[in-house]
């Protein structure tokens, strides 16, 4: 049924936005991490959203073949953030370099909080679309009662 | 009375029009859900189904496949609405999409309600004259 694939589209949106909030939480948790296993300070990660066909289920594949222009969304985590790291002078810090500077992660707290809010709002929009599809399905069950 | 005449009186155009309309509401919901899911996707273009245009077309007996009808009382074949997705210029405006979604949902509910009332009236007529 058409409306069930609409639910799958909304679900892909929910999934992508949830991934985005996970990435932001990870950035916030690591805002002071000056050393990682790969060496160097923690580098900010980003969830990049791109359109993608939904679901591996038969109905999803069929709906996708019938109108390929309708896409769900997927999130991938990327680390290609090239902004500069802040350097703080702290010679007693174990991760300080020869001149006594510690490199901090390139995370801006305010920016992350705004991105978090935006992701939550998008998540809510997808929940509304999902509930709307659900109420339509339930209503159409009443036909012929 | 002729059996065919009774049939056309019982199931007049109300049910057919409502059915057509509901047939457009569902794919439109799909399109709007897709827009909302992609509201933060870079370079994604919003899409929509021109409801008015399609419904008017189907009410004017416009048909996509141009199937021949042998009787004027025959219904036209179903409109293939999924093929009629239009791209709206500009990115996704989330407020606009949510408004469209709410409108589409409410109209769907209203149309089903109208259909229910129609069926109820038919049932009433059948049972009262028995």
PDB file of N, CA, C and O in Angstrom, chain A residues 36-71:
ATOM      1  N   UNK A  36      43.811  11.106  20.657  1.00  0.00           N
ATOM      2  CA  UNK A  36      43.032   9.951  20.214  1.00  0.00           C
ATOM      3  C   UNK A  36      43.977   8.827  19.838  1.00  0.00           C
ATOM      4  O   UNK A  36      45.188   9.029  19.772  1.00  0.00           O
ATOM      5  N   UNK A  37      43.413   7.645  19.577  1.00  0.00           N
ATOM      6  CA  UNK A  37      44.246   6.489  19.223  1.00  0.00           C
ATOM      7  C   UNK A  37      45.036   6.730  17.953  1.00  0.00           C
ATOM      8  O   UNK A  37      46.142   6.218  17.764  1.00  0.00           O
ATOM      9  N   UNK A  38      44.449   7.498  17.024  1.00  0.00           N
ATOM     10  CA  UNK A  38      45.145   7.772  15.756  1.00  0.00           C
ATOM     11  C   UNK A  38      46.211   8.841  15.938  1.00  0.00           C
ATOM     12  O   UNK A  38      46.932   9.174  14.982  1.00  0.00           O
ATOM     13  N   UNK A  39      46.289   9.402  17.117  1.00  0.00           N
ATOM     14  CA  UNK A  39      47.240  10.479  17.369  1.00  0.00           C
ATOM     15  C   UNK A  39      46.596  11.817  17.092  1.00  0.00           C
ATOM     16  O   UNK A  39      45.687  11.916  16.281  1.00  0.00           O
ATOM     17  N   UNK A  40      47.030  12.838  17.787  1.00  0.00           N
ATOM     18  CA  UNK A  40      46.460  14.168  17.596  1.00  0.00           C
ATOM     19  C   UNK A  40      45.141  14.308  18.344  1.00  0.00           C
ATOM     20  O   UNK A  40      44.607  13.331  18.877  1.00  0.00           O
ATOM     21  N   UNK A  41      44.599  15.533  18.393  1.00  0.00           N
ATOM     22  CA  UNK A  41      43.353  15.748  19.115  1.00  0.00           C
ATOM     23  C   UNK A  41      42.155  15.201  18.331  1.00  0.00           C
ATOM     24  O   UNK A  41      42.280  14.855  17.157  1.00  0.00           O
ATOM     25  N   UNK A  42      41.022  15.129  18.996  1.00  0.00           N
ATOM     26  CA  UNK A  42      39.775  14.678  18.362  1.00  0.00           C
ATOM     27  C   UNK A  42      39.387  15.665  17.259  1.00  0.00           C
ATOM     28  O   UNK A  42      39.512  16.881  17.432  1.00  0.00           O
ATOM     29  N   UNK A  43      38.955  15.141  16.112  1.00  0.00           N
ATOM     30  CA  UNK A  43      38.524  16.000  14.998  1.00  0.00           C
ATOM     31  C   UNK A  43      37.001  15.924  14.877  1.00  0.00           C
ATOM     32  O   UNK A  43      36.425  14.838  14.980  1.00  0.00           O
ATOM     33  N   UNK A  44      36.398  17.075  14.701  1.00  0.00           N
ATOM     34  CA  UNK A  44      34.935  17.172  14.627  1.00  0.00           C
ATOM     35  C   UNK A  44      34.386  16.277  13.515  1.00  0.00           C
ATOM     36  O   UNK A  44      34.920  16.242  12.401  1.00  0.00           O
ATOM     37  N   UNK A  45      33.288  15.556  13.832  1.00  0.00           N
ATOM     38  CA  UNK A  45      32.633  14.710  12.835  1.00  0.00           C
ATOM     39  C   UNK A  45      31.293  15.319  12.453  1.00  0.00           C
ATOM     40  O   UNK A  45      30.723  16.097  13.212  1.00  0.00           O
ATOM     41  N   UNK A  46      30.837  14.958  11.265  1.00  0.00           N
ATOM     42  CA  UNK A  46      29.638  15.568  10.725  1.00  0.00           C
ATOM     43  C   UNK A  46      28.778  14.494  10.094  1.00  0.00           C
ATOM     44  O   UNK A  46      29.306  13.576   9.461  1.00  0.00           O
ATOM     45  N   UNK A  47      27.449  14.590  10.264  1.00  0.00           N
ATOM     46  CA  UNK A  47      26.552  13.683   9.556  1.00  0.00           C
ATOM     47  C   UNK A  47      26.145  14.369   8.261  1.00  0.00           C
ATOM     48  O   UNK A  47      25.564  15.445   8.278  1.00  0.00           O
ATOM     49  N   UNK A  48      26.498  13.762   7.132  1.00  0.00           N
ATOM     50  CA  UNK A  48      26.141  14.328   5.838  1.00  0.00           C
ATOM     51  C   UNK A  48      24.926  13.572   5.309  1.00  0.00           C
ATOM     52  O   UNK A  48      24.939  12.339   5.239  1.00  0.00           O
ATOM     53  N   UNK A  49      23.868  14.321   4.980  1.00  0.00           N
ATOM     54  CA  UNK A  49      22.634  13.677   4.522  1.00  0.00           C
ATOM     55  C   UNK A  49      22.601  13.649   2.995  1.00  0.00           C
ATOM     56  O   UNK A  49      23.016  14.588   2.337  1.00  0.00           O
ATOM     57  N   UNK A  50      22.122  12.535   2.466  1.00  0.00           N
ATOM     58  CA  UNK A  50      21.960  12.458   1.011  1.00  0.00           C
ATOM     59  C   UNK A  50      20.740  11.599   0.699  1.00  0.00           C
ATOM     60  O   UNK A  50      20.379  10.716   1.479  1.00  0.00           O
ATOM     61  N   UNK A  51      20.075  11.841  -0.428  1.00  0.00           N
ATOM     62  CA  UNK A  51      18.897  11.048  -0.773  1.00  0.00           C
ATOM     63  C   UNK A  51      19.290   9.605  -1.039  1.00  0.00           C
ATOM     64  O   UNK A  51      20.370   9.349  -1.576  1.00  0.00           O
ATOM     65  N   UNK A  52      18.415   8.667  -0.651  1.00  0.00           N
ATOM     66  CA  UNK A  52      18.715   7.267  -0.941  1.00  0.00           C
ATOM     67  C   UNK A  52      17.406   6.495  -1.031  1.00  0.00           C
ATOM     68  O   UNK A  52      16.434   6.836  -0.373  1.00  0.00           O
ATOM     69  N   UNK A  53      17.354   5.473  -1.871  1.00  0.00           N
ATOM     70  CA  UNK A  53      16.137   4.671  -1.952  1.00  0.00           C
ATOM     71  C   UNK A  53      15.874   3.967  -0.636  1.00  0.00           C
ATOM     72  O   UNK A  53      16.822   3.611   0.072  1.00  0.00           O
ATOM     73  N   UNK A  54      14.597   3.783  -0.289  1.00  0.00           N
ATOM     74  CA  UNK A  54      14.285   3.212   1.022  1.00  0.00           C
ATOM     75  C   UNK A  54      14.065   1.701   0.959  1.00  0.00           C
ATOM     76  O   UNK A  54      13.610   1.183  -0.051  1.00  0.00           O
ATOM     77  N   UNK A  55      14.417   1.049   2.057  1.00  0.00           N
ATOM     78  CA  UNK A  55      14.036  -0.315   2.417  1.00  0.00           C
ATOM     79  C   UNK A  55      14.430  -1.400   1.423  1.00  0.00           C
ATOM     80  O   UNK A  55      14.518  -1.182   0.221  1.00  0.00           O
ATOM     81  N   UNK A  56      14.652  -2.569   1.980  1.00  0.00           N
ATOM     82  CA  UNK A  56      14.964  -3.719   1.143  1.00  0.00           C
ATOM     83  C   UNK A  56      13.724  -4.594   0.980  1.00  0.00           C
ATOM     84  O   UNK A  56      13.768  -5.620   0.321  1.00  0.00           O
ATOM     85  N   UNK A  57      12.630  -4.156   1.599  1.00  0.00           N
ATOM     86  CA  UNK A  57      11.411  -4.972   1.515  1.00  0.00           C
ATOM     87  C   UNK A  57      10.814  -4.889   0.126  1.00  0.00           C
ATOM     88  O   UNK A  57      11.009  -3.921  -0.593  1.00  0.00           O
ATOM     89  N   UNK A  58      10.030  -5.898  -0.240  1.00  0.00           N
ATOM     90  CA  UNK A  58       9.468  -5.964  -1.589  1.00  0.00           C
ATOM     91  C   UNK A  58       8.664  -4.719  -1.932  1.00  0.00           C
ATOM     92  O   UNK A  58       8.870  -4.105  -2.978  1.00  0.00           O
ATOM     93  N   UNK A  59       7.775  -4.324  -1.005  1.00  0.00           N
ATOM     94  CA  UNK A  59       6.898  -3.186  -1.301  1.00  0.00           C
ATOM     95  C   UNK A  59       7.724  -1.927  -1.540  1.00  0.00           C
ATOM     96  O   UNK A  59       7.425  -1.133  -2.432  1.00  0.00           O
ATOM     97  N   UNK A  60       8.787  -1.794  -0.756  1.00  0.00           N
ATOM     98  CA  UNK A  60       9.642  -0.620  -0.898  1.00  0.00           C
ATOM     99  C   UNK A  60      10.349  -0.603  -2.239  1.00  0.00           C
ATOM    100  O   UNK A  60      10.398   0.422  -2.914  1.00  0.00           O
ATOM    101  N   UNK A  61      10.865  -1.770  -2.635  1.00  0.00           N
ATOM    102  CA  UNK A  61      11.582  -1.852  -3.909  1.00  0.00           C
ATOM    103  C   UNK A  61      10.622  -1.575  -5.063  1.00  0.00           C
ATOM    104  O   UNK A  61      10.932  -0.827  -5.989  1.00  0.00           O
ATOM    105  N   UNK A  62       9.412  -2.151  -4.960  1.00  0.00           N
ATOM    106  CA  UNK A  62       8.420  -1.964  -6.026  1.00  0.00           C
ATOM    107  C   UNK A  62       8.051  -0.494  -6.148  1.00  0.00           C
ATOM    108  O   UNK A  62       8.071   0.075  -7.247  1.00  0.00           O
ATOM    109  N   UNK A  63       7.754   0.125  -4.997  1.00  0.00           N
ATOM    110  CA  UNK A  63       7.360   1.538  -5.014  1.00  0.00           C
ATOM    111  C   UNK A  63       8.486   2.385  -5.581  1.00  0.00           C
ATOM    112  O   UNK A  63       8.255   3.349  -6.308  1.00  0.00           O
ATOM    113  N   UNK A  64       9.694   1.981  -5.268  1.00  0.00           N
ATOM    114  CA  UNK A  64      10.853   2.730  -5.726  1.00  0.00           C
ATOM    115  C   UNK A  64      11.045   2.630  -7.230  1.00  0.00           C
ATOM    116  O   UNK A  64      11.412   3.582  -7.898  1.00  0.00           O
ATOM    117  N   UNK A  65      10.769   1.428  -7.755  1.00  0.00           N
ATOM    118  CA  UNK A  65      10.884   1.248  -9.199  1.00  0.00           C
ATOM    119  C   UNK A  65       9.806   2.037  -9.926  1.00  0.00           C
ATOM    120  O   UNK A  65      10.006   2.523 -11.025  1.00  0.00           O
ATOM    121  N   UNK A  66       8.615   2.127  -9.282  1.00  0.00           N
ATOM    122  CA  UNK A  66       7.498   2.771  -9.962  1.00  0.00           C
ATOM    123  C   UNK A  66       7.643   4.281 -10.005  1.00  0.00           C
ATOM    124  O   UNK A  66       7.228   4.913 -10.961  1.00  0.00           O
ATOM    125  N   UNK A  67       8.205   4.854  -8.971  1.00  0.00           N
ATOM    126  CA  UNK A  67       8.476   6.290  -9.050  1.00  0.00           C
ATOM    127  C   UNK A  67       9.829   6.574  -8.435  1.00  0.00           C
ATOM    128  O   UNK A  67       9.948   6.890  -7.263  1.00  0.00           O
ATOM    129  N   UNK A  68      10.875   6.437  -9.251  1.00  0.00           N
ATOM    130  CA  UNK A  68      12.238   6.520  -8.734  1.00  0.00           C
ATOM    131  C   UNK A  68      12.619   7.900  -8.204  1.00  0.00           C
ATOM    132  O   UNK A  68      13.618   8.023  -7.519  1.00  0.00           O
ATOM    133  N   UNK A  69      11.810   8.921  -8.507  1.00  0.00           N
ATOM    134  CA  UNK A  69      12.217  10.252  -8.048  1.00  0.00           C
ATOM    135  C   UNK A  69      11.954  10.464  -6.567  1.00  0.00           C
ATOM    136  O   UNK A  69      12.458  11.412  -5.984  1.00  0.00           O
ATOM    137  N   UNK A  70      11.132   9.573  -5.936  1.00  0.00           N
ATOM    138  CA  UNK A  70      10.863   9.732  -4.509  1.00  0.00           C
ATOM    139  C   UNK A  70      11.940   9.027  -3.700  1.00  0.00           C
ATOM    140  O   UNK A  70      12.129   7.826  -3.834  1.00  0.00           O
ATOM    141  N   UNK A  71      12.604   9.782  -2.876  1.00  0.00           N
ATOM    142  CA  UNK A  71      13.742   9.228  -2.153  1.00  0.00           C
ATOM    143  C   UNK A  71      13.571   9.368  -0.657  1.00  0.00           C
ATOM    144  O   UNK A  71      12.992  10.345  -0.183  1.00  0.00           O
TER     145      UNK A  71
END
